[in-house]
Amino acid sequence: MKNFEIKIPVERYEEASELNTNDFLLLQQAREASLLAYSPYSGFSVGAAVRLKNGVIVQGNNQENAAYPSGLCAERVALFFASSRYPGIPFEAIAVTARTKARLISEPIALCGSCRQVLSEYEMLHGQPIRIIMCGETGPVVVFEKASDLLPMNFSAKDL
Ligand code: THU
C-alpha cells in the first residue's frame, strides 16, 4: 500500500475588489442573476455567471419547484443554457454567489457535487480549464483554477 496526497491550489481574496477586472465583472453578473432566482421554497437565491471564450457572459439562477427534486441549481441553469446556445465554445470561468433574507452571507458559496460533475464534463469536453470564483453577498472570495481541482478522480466518459 502507498499513500498519496492530492493538493489543490486555492486563491483567496479578502474582498471582491481585489479580483482582476474580468473576474470582478463576472461576479457582478452572478450577483445580478441571484436577484432574479425563483427560490420560494428555500429562500436561498443563487446566482451564477459563465464567461465563454467568445466573450459572451451567460447568467443563471436557481429554479425551484414544488416537486423539490425537479428544481435546478443556478450553475447548471447557466452551464446548460451556455452549452445549448454556444455548443463547442469553451467556458473560461464561472462565478457563483447567493443571498437569503434569513442572514447576510459573508462566506464563499460552494458548488454542489452535481454542479461540480457537470462543470468537469465541460472542462474535459473543451480541453480548457474553467476558473471557479465563489463568493457570498460580501466578504472573501475563493478561486479555483479548474473544475478538476473541485472534483478530483471524477467519473467521466473514460469510465464508461
Ligand atoms: N443551489 C444552487 O443553486 N447551487 C448550488 O451549488 C447549491 C444549491 C440551490 C438549490 C436550491 O434551490 C437552493 O440552492 C437550496 O439548496
Coordinates of N, CA and C and ligand atoms in Angstrom, one line a residue:
M1 N 0.8 -1.2 0.0 CA 0.0 0.0 0.0 C 0.9 1.2 0.0
K2 N 0.5 2.2 -0.8 CA 1.2 3.5 -0.8 C 0.1 4.6 -0.5
N3 N 0.6 5.6 0.2 CA -0.3 6.8 0.4 C 0.1 7.9 -0.7
F4 N -0.9 8.6 -1.1 CA -0.6 9.8 -1.9 C -1.5 10.9 -1.5
E5 N -1.1 12.1 -1.8 CA -1.9 13.3 -1.4 C -2.3 14.0 -2.7
I6 N -3.5 14.6 -2.6 CA -4.0 15.4 -3.7 C -3.9 16.9 -3.1
K7 N -3.1 17.7 -3.7 CA -3.0 19.1 -3.3 C -3.8 20.0 -4.3
I8 N -4.5 20.9 -3.7 CA -5.4 21.7 -4.6 C -5.0 23.2 -4.3
P9 N -4.5 23.9 -5.4 CA -4.3 25.3 -5.2 C -5.5 26.1 -5.1
V10 N -5.6 27.1 -4.1 CA -6.8 27.9 -4.0 C -6.3 29.4 -3.8
E11 N -6.9 30.3 -4.5 CA -6.6 31.7 -4.3 C -7.7 32.3 -3.4
R12 N -7.2 33.0 -2.4 CA -8.2 33.7 -1.5 C -8.0 35.2 -1.5
Y13 N -9.1 35.9 -1.7 CA -9.0 37.4 -1.7 C -9.9 37.8 -0.6
E14 N -9.4 38.8 0.2 CA -10.2 39.3 1.3 C -11.5 39.9 0.9
E15 N -11.5 40.5 -0.2 CA -12.8 41.1 -0.7 C -12.8 41.1 -2.3
A16 N -14.0 41.3 -2.8 CA -14.1 41.1 -4.3 C -13.3 42.2 -5.0
S17 N -13.1 43.3 -4.4 CA -12.5 44.4 -5.2 C -11.0 44.1 -5.5
E18 N -10.5 43.0 -4.8 CA -9.1 42.6 -5.1 C -9.0 41.7 -6.4
L19 N -10.1 41.3 -6.9 CA -10.1 40.4 -8.1 C -9.6 41.2 -9.3
N20 N -9.2 40.4 -10.3 CA -8.9 41.1 -11.6 C -10.2 41.6 -12.2
T21 N -10.1 42.5 -13.1 CA -11.3 43.1 -13.7 C -12.3 42.1 -14.2
N22 N -11.8 41.1 -15.0 CA -12.7 40.2 -15.7 C -13.5 39.3 -14.6
D23 N -12.8 38.9 -13.6 CA -13.4 38.1 -12.5 C -14.4 38.9 -11.7
F24 N -14.0 40.2 -11.5 CA -14.9 41.1 -10.7 C -16.2 41.3 -11.5
L25 N -16.1 41.5 -12.8 CA -17.3 41.8 -13.6 C -18.2 40.5 -13.7
L26 N -17.5 39.4 -13.7 CA -18.3 38.1 -13.8 C -19.1 37.9 -12.5
L27 N -18.4 38.2 -11.4 CA -19.1 38.1 -10.1 C -20.3 39.1 -10.0
Q28 N -20.1 40.3 -10.5 CA -21.2 41.3 -10.6 C -22.4 40.7 -11.3
Q29 N -22.1 40.0 -12.4 CA -23.2 39.4 -13.2 C -23.9 38.3 -12.4
A30 N -23.1 37.5 -11.7 CA -23.7 36.5 -10.8 C -24.6 37.1 -9.7
R31 N -24.1 38.2 -9.2 CA -24.9 38.9 -8.1 C -26.2 39.3 -8.7
E32 N -26.2 39.9 -9.9 CA -27.4 40.4 -10.6 C -28.3 39.2 -10.8
A33 N -27.8 38.1 -11.3 CA -28.6 36.9 -11.6 C -29.3 36.4 -10.3
S34 N -28.6 36.5 -9.2 CA -29.2 36.0 -7.9 C -30.5 36.7 -7.5
L35 N -30.6 38.0 -8.0 CA -31.8 38.8 -7.6 C -33.0 38.3 -8.3
L36 N -32.8 37.5 -9.4 CA -33.9 37.0 -10.2 C -34.2 35.5 -10.0
A37 N -33.6 34.9 -9.0 CA -33.8 33.5 -8.7 C -35.3 33.2 -8.4
Y38 N -35.7 32.0 -8.7 CA -37.0 31.5 -8.3 C -36.8 30.5 -7.2
S39 N -36.8 31.0 -6.0 CA -36.4 30.1 -4.8 C -37.4 30.3 -3.7
P40 N -38.7 30.1 -4.0 CA -39.8 30.3 -2.9 C -39.7 29.3 -1.8
Y41 N -39.1 28.1 -2.0 CA -39.1 27.0 -1.0 C -38.0 27.1 -0.1
S42 N -36.8 27.4 -0.6 CA -35.6 27.5 0.3 C -35.4 29.0 0.7
G43 N -35.8 29.9 -0.1 CA -35.5 31.3 0.2 C -34.0 31.6 0.0
F44 N -33.3 30.6 -0.6 CA -31.8 30.8 -0.8 C -31.7 31.0 -2.3
S45 N -31.3 32.2 -2.7 CA -31.2 32.6 -4.1 C -29.8 32.6 -4.6
V46 N -29.5 31.7 -5.5 CA -28.1 31.6 -6.0 C -28.0 32.2 -7.4
G47 N -26.9 32.9 -7.7 CA -26.7 33.4 -9.0 C -25.4 32.9 -9.5
A48 N -25.3 32.6 -10.8 CA -24.1 32.1 -11.5 C -23.9 32.9 -12.8
A49 N -22.7 33.1 -13.2 CA -22.4 33.7 -14.5 C -21.2 33.0 -15.1
V50 N -21.4 32.6 -16.3 CA -20.3 31.8 -17.1 C -19.7 32.7 -18.1
R51 N -18.4 32.8 -18.2 CA -17.8 33.6 -19.3 C -17.2 32.6 -20.3
L52 N -17.6 32.8 -21.6 CA -17.2 32.0 -22.6 C -16.0 32.6 -23.4
K53 N -15.3 31.7 -24.1 CA -14.1 32.2 -24.8 C -14.4 33.2 -25.9
N54 N -15.7 33.2 -26.4 CA -16.1 34.3 -27.3 C -16.5 35.6 -26.7
G55 N -16.3 35.7 -25.4 CA -16.5 36.9 -24.6 C -18.0 37.0 -24.1
V56 N -18.8 36.1 -24.5 CA -20.2 36.2 -24.0 C -20.3 35.8 -22.6
I57 N -21.2 36.4 -21.8 CA -21.4 36.0 -20.4 C -22.9 35.5 -20.3
V58 N -23.0 34.3 -19.8 CA -24.4 33.7 -19.6 C -24.7 33.7 -18.1
Q59 N -25.8 34.2 -17.8 CA -26.2 34.2 -16.4 C -27.2 33.1 -16.1
G60 N -27.3 32.6 -14.8 CA -28.3 31.7 -14.4 C -28.6 31.8 -13.0
N61 N -29.8 31.3 -12.6 CA -30.1 31.3 -11.1 C -30.9 30.1 -10.8
N62 N -31.0 29.8 -9.5 CA -31.7 28.5 -9.2 C -33.2 28.6 -9.5
Q63 N -33.8 27.5 -10.0 CA -35.2 27.4 -10.3 C -35.8 26.3 -9.5
E64 N -36.6 26.6 -8.5 CA -37.1 25.6 -7.7 C -38.5 25.1 -8.2
N65 N -39.0 24.1 -7.5 CA -40.3 23.5 -8.0 C -40.9 22.9 -6.7
A66 N -42.3 22.9 -6.7 CA -43.0 22.3 -5.6 C -42.6 20.8 -5.5
A67 N -42.3 20.1 -6.6 CA -41.8 18.8 -6.6 C -40.2 19.0 -6.4
Y68 N -39.8 19.1 -5.2 CA -38.4 19.6 -5.0 C -37.3 19.1 -5.9
P69 N -37.2 17.8 -6.2 CA -36.0 17.4 -7.0 C -36.1 17.9 -8.4
S70 N -37.3 18.4 -8.8 CA -37.4 18.9 -10.2 C -36.7 20.2 -10.4
G71 N -36.4 20.9 -9.3 CA -35.7 22.2 -9.5 C -34.2 22.0 -10.0
L72 N -33.6 23.1 -10.3 CA -32.2 23.0 -10.7 C -31.4 24.2 -10.2
C73 N -30.1 23.8 -9.9 CA -29.2 24.8 -9.4 C -28.8 25.9 -10.4
A74 N -28.5 27.1 -9.9 CA -28.1 28.2 -10.7 C -27.0 27.9 -11.7
E75 N -26.0 27.2 -11.2 CA -24.8 26.9 -12.0 C -25.2 26.0 -13.3
R76 N -26.0 25.0 -13.0 CA -26.4 24.2 -14.2 C -27.4 24.9 -15.1
V77 N -28.2 25.7 -14.6 CA -29.1 26.5 -15.5 C -28.2 27.3 -16.4
A78 N -27.1 28.0 -15.9 CA -26.2 28.8 -16.7 C -25.4 27.9 -17.7
L79 N -24.9 26.8 -17.1 CA -24.0 26.0 -18.0 C -24.7 25.3 -19.1
F80 N -25.9 24.8 -18.8 CA -26.7 24.1 -19.8 C -27.2 25.1 -20.9
F81 N -27.6 26.3 -20.4 CA -28.0 27.3 -21.4 C -26.8 27.6 -22.3
A82 N -25.7 27.9 -21.7 CA -24.5 28.3 -22.4 C -24.1 27.2 -23.5
S83 N -24.2 26.0 -23.0 CA -23.8 24.9 -24.0 C -24.8 24.7 -25.1
S84 N -26.1 25.0 -24.7 CA -27.1 24.8 -25.8 C -27.1 25.9 -26.8
R85 N -26.7 27.1 -26.3 CA -26.7 28.3 -27.2 C -25.4 28.4 -28.0
Y86 N -24.3 28.0 -27.3 CA -23.0 28.1 -27.9 C -22.2 26.8 -27.9
P87 N -22.7 25.8 -28.5 CA -22.1 24.5 -28.4 C -20.6 24.6 -28.9
G88 N -19.7 23.9 -28.2 CA -18.3 23.9 -28.7 C -17.5 25.1 -28.3
I89 N -18.1 26.2 -27.8 CA -17.3 27.3 -27.3 C -16.9 27.1 -25.9
P90 N -15.5 27.0 -25.6 CA -15.1 26.8 -24.3 C -15.6 27.8 -23.2
F91 N -15.7 27.3 -22.0 CA -16.0 28.1 -20.9 C -14.7 28.5 -20.2
E92 N -14.5 29.8 -20.0 CA -13.3 30.3 -19.3 C -13.5 30.3 -17.8
A93 N -14.6 30.7 -17.3 CA -14.8 30.9 -15.9 C -16.3 30.9 -15.5
I94 N -16.5 30.6 -14.2 CA -17.9 30.7 -13.7 C -17.8 31.4 -12.3
A95 N -18.7 32.3 -12.0 CA -18.7 33.0 -10.7 C -20.1 32.5 -10.1
V96 N -20.0 32.3 -8.8 CA -21.2 31.8 -8.0 C -21.4 32.6 -6.8
T97 N -22.6 33.1 -6.5 CA -22.9 33.8 -5.2 C -24.3 33.5 -4.8
A98 N -24.7 33.9 -3.6 CA -26.0 33.6 -3.1 C -26.4 34.7 -2.1
R99 N -27.7 34.8 -2.0 CA -28.3 35.7 -1.0 C -29.5 35.1 -0.3
T100 N -29.8 35.4 0.9 CA -31.1 35.0 1.5 C -31.5 36.1 2.5
K101 N -32.8 36.1 2.7 CA -33.3 37.1 3.6 C -33.0 36.8 5.1
A102 N -32.7 35.5 5.3 CA -32.5 35.0 6.6 C -31.3 35.5 7.3
R103 N -30.2 35.8 6.5 CA -28.9 36.3 7.1 C -28.1 36.9 6.0
L104 N -27.0 37.6 6.4 CA -26.1 38.1 5.4 C -25.1 37.0 5.2
I105 N -24.9 36.6 4.0 CA -23.9 35.5 3.6 C -22.6 36.2 3.4
S106 N -21.7 35.9 4.3 CA -20.4 36.6 4.3 C -19.2 35.6 4.1
E107 N -19.6 34.3 3.7 CA -18.6 33.3 3.3 C -18.8 32.9 1.9
P108 N -17.7 32.4 1.2 CA -17.9 31.9 -0.2 C -18.9 30.8 -0.3
I109 N -19.7 30.8 -1.3 CA -20.7 29.8 -1.6 C -20.1 28.7 -2.4
A110 N -20.3 27.4 -1.9 CA -19.7 26.3 -2.5 C -20.7 25.8 -3.6
L111 N -20.1 25.1 -4.6 CA -21.0 24.5 -5.6 C -21.3 23.1 -5.2
C112 N -22.5 22.6 -5.5 CA -22.9 21.3 -5.0 C -22.2 20.2 -5.9
G113 N -22.2 19.0 -5.5 CA -21.5 17.9 -6.2 C -22.0 17.7 -7.6
S114 N -23.3 17.8 -7.8 CA -23.8 17.6 -9.2 C -23.3 18.7 -10.1
C115 N -23.2 20.0 -9.6 CA -22.7 21.1 -10.5 C -21.2 20.9 -10.7
R116 N -20.5 20.4 -9.8 CA -19.1 20.1 -10.0 C -18.9 19.0 -11.1
Q117 N -19.7 18.0 -11.0 CA -19.7 17.0 -12.0 C -19.9 17.5 -13.4
V118 N -20.9 18.4 -13.6 CA -21.3 18.9 -14.9 C -20.2 19.9 -15.4
L119 N -19.6 20.7 -14.5 CA -18.5 21.5 -14.8 C -17.3 20.7 -15.4
S120 N -17.0 19.6 -14.6 CA -15.9 18.8 -15.0 C -16.1 18.2 -16.4
E121 N -17.3 17.9 -16.8 CA -17.5 17.3 -18.1 C -17.2 18.4 -19.2
Y122 N -17.7 19.6 -19.0 CA -17.5 20.6 -20.0 C -16.0 21.0 -20.0
E123 N -15.3 20.9 -18.9 CA -13.9 21.2 -18.9 C -13.1 20.2 -19.8
M124 N -13.5 18.9 -19.6 CA -12.8 17.9 -20.4 C -13.2 18.0 -21.9
L125 N -14.5 18.2 -22.1 CA -15.0 18.3 -23.5 C -14.3 19.4 -24.3
H126 N -14.1 20.6 -23.6 CA -13.5 21.7 -24.3 C -12.0 21.7 -24.2
G127 N -11.4 20.9 -23.3 CA -10.0 20.9 -23.1 C -9.4 22.2 -22.6
Q128 N -10.2 22.9 -21.9 CA -9.7 24.2 -21.3 C -10.1 24.3 -19.9
P129 N -9.2 24.7 -19.0 CA -9.6 24.9 -17.6 C -10.7 25.9 -17.4
I130 N -11.6 25.6 -16.5 CA -12.7 26.6 -16.1 C -12.4 27.1 -14.7
R131 N -12.1 28.4 -14.7 CA -11.8 29.1 -13.4 C -13.1 29.2 -12.6
I132 N -13.1 29.0 -11.3 CA -14.3 29.0 -10.5 C -14.1 30.0 -9.3
I133 N -15.0 30.9 -9.4 CA -15.0 32.1 -8.4 C -16.2 32.0 -7.5
M134 N -15.9 31.9 -6.2 CA -17.0 31.7 -5.2 C -17.0 32.8 -4.2
C135 N -18.2 33.4 -4.0 CA -18.3 34.5 -3.0 C -19.7 34.5 -2.4
G136 N -19.8 35.1 -1.2 CA -21.1 35.3 -0.6 C -21.6 36.6 -1.1
E137 N -22.5 37.2 -0.3 CA -23.0 38.5 -0.6 C -21.9 39.6 -0.4
T138 N -21.1 39.2 0.6 CA -20.0 40.1 1.0 C -18.9 39.2 1.4
G139 N -17.7 39.8 1.8 CA -16.6 39.0 2.4 C -15.7 38.4 1.4
P140 N -14.9 37.4 1.8 CA -13.8 36.9 1.0 C -14.3 36.1 -0.2
V141 N -13.4 36.0 -1.2 CA -13.6 35.3 -2.4 C -12.6 34.2 -2.5
V142 N -13.0 33.0 -2.9 CA -12.0 31.9 -3.2 C -12.1 31.6 -4.7
V143 N -11.0 31.3 -5.3 CA -10.9 31.0 -6.7 C -10.1 29.7 -6.9
F144 N -10.7 28.8 -7.6 CA -10.0 27.6 -8.0 C -9.7 27.7 -9.5
E145 N -8.5 27.1 -9.9 CA -8.0 27.3 -11.2 C -8.8 26.5 -12.2
K146 N -9.3 25.3 -11.8 CA -10.0 24.4 -12.7 C -11.0 23.5 -12.0
A147 N -12.0 23.0 -12.8 CA -13.0 22.2 -12.3 C -12.5 20.9 -11.7
S148 N -11.5 20.3 -12.4 CA -10.9 19.1 -11.9 C -10.4 19.2 -10.5
D149 N -10.0 20.4 -10.1 CA -9.5 20.6 -8.7 C -10.6 20.5 -7.7
L150 N -11.9 20.8 -8.1 CA -13.0 20.7 -7.2 C -13.6 19.3 -7.1
L151 N -13.2 18.5 -8.1 CA -13.7 17.1 -8.1 C -12.6 16.1 -8.6
P152 N -11.6 15.9 -7.7 CA -10.5 15.0 -8.2 C -11.1 13.6 -8.3
M153 N -10.5 12.9 -9.3 CA -10.8 11.5 -9.5 C -12.3 11.3 -9.9
N154 N -12.8 12.3 -10.7 CA -14.2 12.3 -11.0 C -14.5 11.2 -12.0
F155 N -15.8 10.8 -12.0 CA -16.4 9.9 -13.0 C -16.5 10.6 -14.3
S156 N -16.1 10.0 -15.4 CA -16.3 10.7 -16.7 C -16.5 9.6 -17.8
A157 N -16.6 10.1 -19.0 CA -16.8 9.2 -20.2 C -15.8 8.1 -20.3
K158 N -14.5 8.4 -19.8 CA -13.5 7.4 -19.9 C -13.8 6.2 -19.0
D159 N -14.7 6.3 -18.1 CA -15.0 5.2 -17.2 C -16.1 4.3 -17.7
L160 N -16.7 4.8 -18.8 CA -17.9 4.0 -19.3 C -17.4 2.9 -20.2
Ligands
THU1 N1 -28.3 25.7 -5.1 C1 -27.7 26.2 -6.2 O1 -28.4 26.8 -7.0 N2 -26.4 25.9 -6.4 C2 -25.6 25.1 -5.6 O2 -24.5 24.8 -5.9 C3 -26.2 24.7 -4.3 C4 -27.6 24.8 -4.1 C5 -29.7 25.9 -4.8 C6 -30.6 24.7 -4.9 C7 -31.8 25.1 -4.1 O3 -32.7 25.9 -5.0 C8 -31.2 26.1 -3.1 O4 -29.9 26.5 -3.6 C9 -31.1 25.5 -1.7 O5 -30.4 24.3 -1.8

